[in-house]
Short mmCIF file of C-alpha atoms in Angstrom, two decimals:
data_model
loop_
_atom_site.label_atom_id
_atom_site.label_comp_id
_atom_site.label_asym_id
_atom_site.label_seq_id
_atom_site.Cartn_x
_atom_site.Cartn_y
_atom_site.Cartn_z
CA MET A 9 -27.22 70.01 28.62
CA LYS A 10 -28.85 68.05 25.79
CA LEU A 11 -27.75 64.38 24.70
CA ARG A 12 -27.92 63.80 21.06
CA SER A 13 -30.16 60.63 20.05
CA TRP A 14 -29.68 58.35 18.02
CA SER A 15 -31.82 55.56 15.30
CA SER A 16 -30.77 52.44 15.70
CA THR A 17 -29.71 52.35 11.91
CA ALA A 18 -27.68 55.81 11.93
CA ALA A 19 -25.75 53.93 15.06
CA LEU A 20 -25.21 50.28 13.16
CA SER A 21 -24.36 52.52 10.17
CA LEU A 22 -21.77 54.56 11.92
CA ILE A 23 -20.34 50.47 13.56
CA ALA A 24 -20.02 49.10 10.23
CA VAL A 25 -17.64 52.45 8.55
CA LEU A 26 -16.08 52.53 11.81
CA MET A 27 -15.25 48.71 12.54
CA PRO A 28 -13.17 46.59 9.87
CA ALA A 29 -14.39 43.35 8.32
CA SER A 30 -12.89 40.97 10.17
CA ASP A 31 -11.19 37.56 8.76
CA ALA A 32 -12.10 35.57 11.85
CA LEU A 33 -15.89 36.19 11.56
CA ALA A 34 -15.53 34.96 7.92
CA ALA A 35 -16.61 31.53 7.65
CA PRO A 36 -14.29 28.94 7.26
CA ALA A 37 -12.27 28.17 4.16
CA ALA A 38 -13.90 24.72 2.55
CA ALA A 39 -10.95 21.55 2.75
CA ALA A 40 -9.03 21.89 -1.12
CA VAL A 41 -10.36 19.50 -3.02
CA PRO A 42 -6.84 17.46 -3.43
CA SER A 43 -5.70 15.79 -6.56
CA CYS A 44 -6.09 12.46 -7.58
CA THR A 45 -4.74 10.61 -10.70
CA GLY A 46 -7.05 10.43 -13.94
CA GLY A 47 -9.03 7.35 -13.81
CA SER A 48 -9.11 7.59 -10.22
CA ILE A 49 -11.27 7.60 -7.54
CA CYS A 50 -8.93 8.62 -4.17
CA PHE A 51 -10.87 7.82 -0.90
CA PHE A 52 -10.20 9.19 2.74
CA THR A 53 -11.14 7.46 6.53
CA GLY A 54 -11.63 11.34 7.22
CA SER A 55 -13.77 14.31 6.26
CA ASP A 56 -11.70 16.69 4.77
CA TYR A 57 -9.69 14.33 2.80
CA ASN A 58 -7.96 13.55 6.08
CA GLY A 59 -6.83 10.58 7.56
CA ARG A 60 -5.86 7.31 5.10
CA SER A 61 -6.08 7.34 1.83
CA TRP A 62 -6.74 4.61 -0.86
CA GLU A 63 -7.13 4.88 -5.04
CA TRP A 64 -9.03 2.56 -7.08
CA VAL A 65 -8.22 2.75 -10.64
CA ALA A 66 -11.06 1.93 -12.91
CA LYS A 67 -8.99 -0.31 -15.67
CA ASP A 68 -8.95 -2.83 -12.50
CA GLY A 69 -12.56 -2.78 -12.35
CA TYR A 70 -14.59 -3.88 -8.91
CA HIS A 71 -12.74 -4.14 -5.72
CA ASP A 72 -13.88 -4.35 -2.13
CA MET A 73 -13.26 -1.91 0.07
CA PRO A 74 -10.15 -2.46 1.73
CA ALA A 75 -10.38 -3.00 5.59
CA ASP A 76 -10.02 0.18 6.94
CA PHE A 77 -12.41 1.68 4.48
CA HIS A 78 -15.09 -0.70 4.58
CA ASP A 79 -17.99 1.43 5.95
CA LYS A 80 -15.91 4.17 6.57
CA VAL A 81 -15.47 6.44 3.80
CA GLY A 82 -14.91 10.06 5.24
CA SER A 83 -14.60 11.76 1.78
CA PHE A 84 -13.70 11.01 -1.69
CA VAL A 85 -12.43 12.50 -4.76
CA ALA A 86 -13.70 10.92 -8.57
CA ASN A 87 -11.29 11.57 -11.67
CA THR A 88 -13.36 8.62 -13.45
CA ASP A 89 -17.26 7.57 -13.53
CA GLY A 90 -17.84 4.67 -11.14
CA CYS A 91 -20.18 3.08 -8.59
CA PHE A 92 -20.32 2.98 -4.78
CA ILE A 93 -21.49 -0.47 -3.53
CA ASN A 94 -23.14 -1.80 -0.33
CA TRP A 95 -23.79 -5.38 -0.40
CA ASP A 96 -26.52 -5.70 2.42
CA PRO A 97 -29.14 -4.50 1.68
CA LYS A 98 -27.51 -4.35 -2.21
CA GLU A 99 -27.72 0.11 -2.42
CA THR A 100 -25.98 1.60 -5.55
CA ARG A 101 -24.43 5.06 -5.98
CA VAL A 102 -23.79 6.60 -9.58
CA VAL A 103 -20.60 8.40 -9.42
CA ARG A 104 -19.33 10.84 -12.23
CA ASN A 105 -16.12 12.26 -12.93
CA GLY A 106 -15.16 15.51 -11.12
CA ASP A 107 -17.54 14.10 -8.11
CA ASN A 108 -16.24 15.36 -4.35
CA ARG A 109 -17.28 15.01 -0.97
CA ILE A 110 -15.78 16.51 2.07
CA ASN A 111 -17.92 14.74 4.74
CA TYR A 112 -19.29 11.24 3.26
CA ARG A 113 -19.31 9.16 6.33
CA SER A 114 -22.65 10.29 7.82
CA ASP A 115 -24.14 9.02 4.04
CA PHE A 116 -23.19 6.40 1.99
CA GLY A 117 -19.71 5.88 3.12
CA GLY A 118 -21.00 4.18 6.23
CA ARG A 119 -22.38 1.37 4.30
CA ILE A 120 -19.99 1.36 1.10
CA ASP A 121 -18.24 -2.26 0.71
CA GLY A 122 -16.93 -2.08 -2.77
CA VAL A 123 -16.26 -0.04 -6.22
CA GLY A 124 -16.51 -1.00 -9.28
CA ASN A 125 -16.80 0.97 -13.32
CA THR A 126 -21.08 0.06 -13.27
CA CYS A 127 -24.11 -0.19 -10.85
#
């Protein structure tokens, strides 16, 4: 009895045809960007827009971050231009309308002291 040998390419091609694609193998979907009122920047204590939220309104001008958000911004959505500020040492980050970050605490979100209209 003669056994049939398959090339690895042929074997992989057969497996690809016989096994349907699985959603379980797909990369997890990114968190949906939540809505944020026009003229505002919405901050979240957790990544992926989770945790407590706070909305800064540009027309109100500069504001120190509330205690729960001071050096603890996990994610944000900007629906206006603004500036994130760290006072010691002084550093700033320009934010543009449409900007958002799902994991910001390991970046500047771990140092942010306040938010204002300009840097």
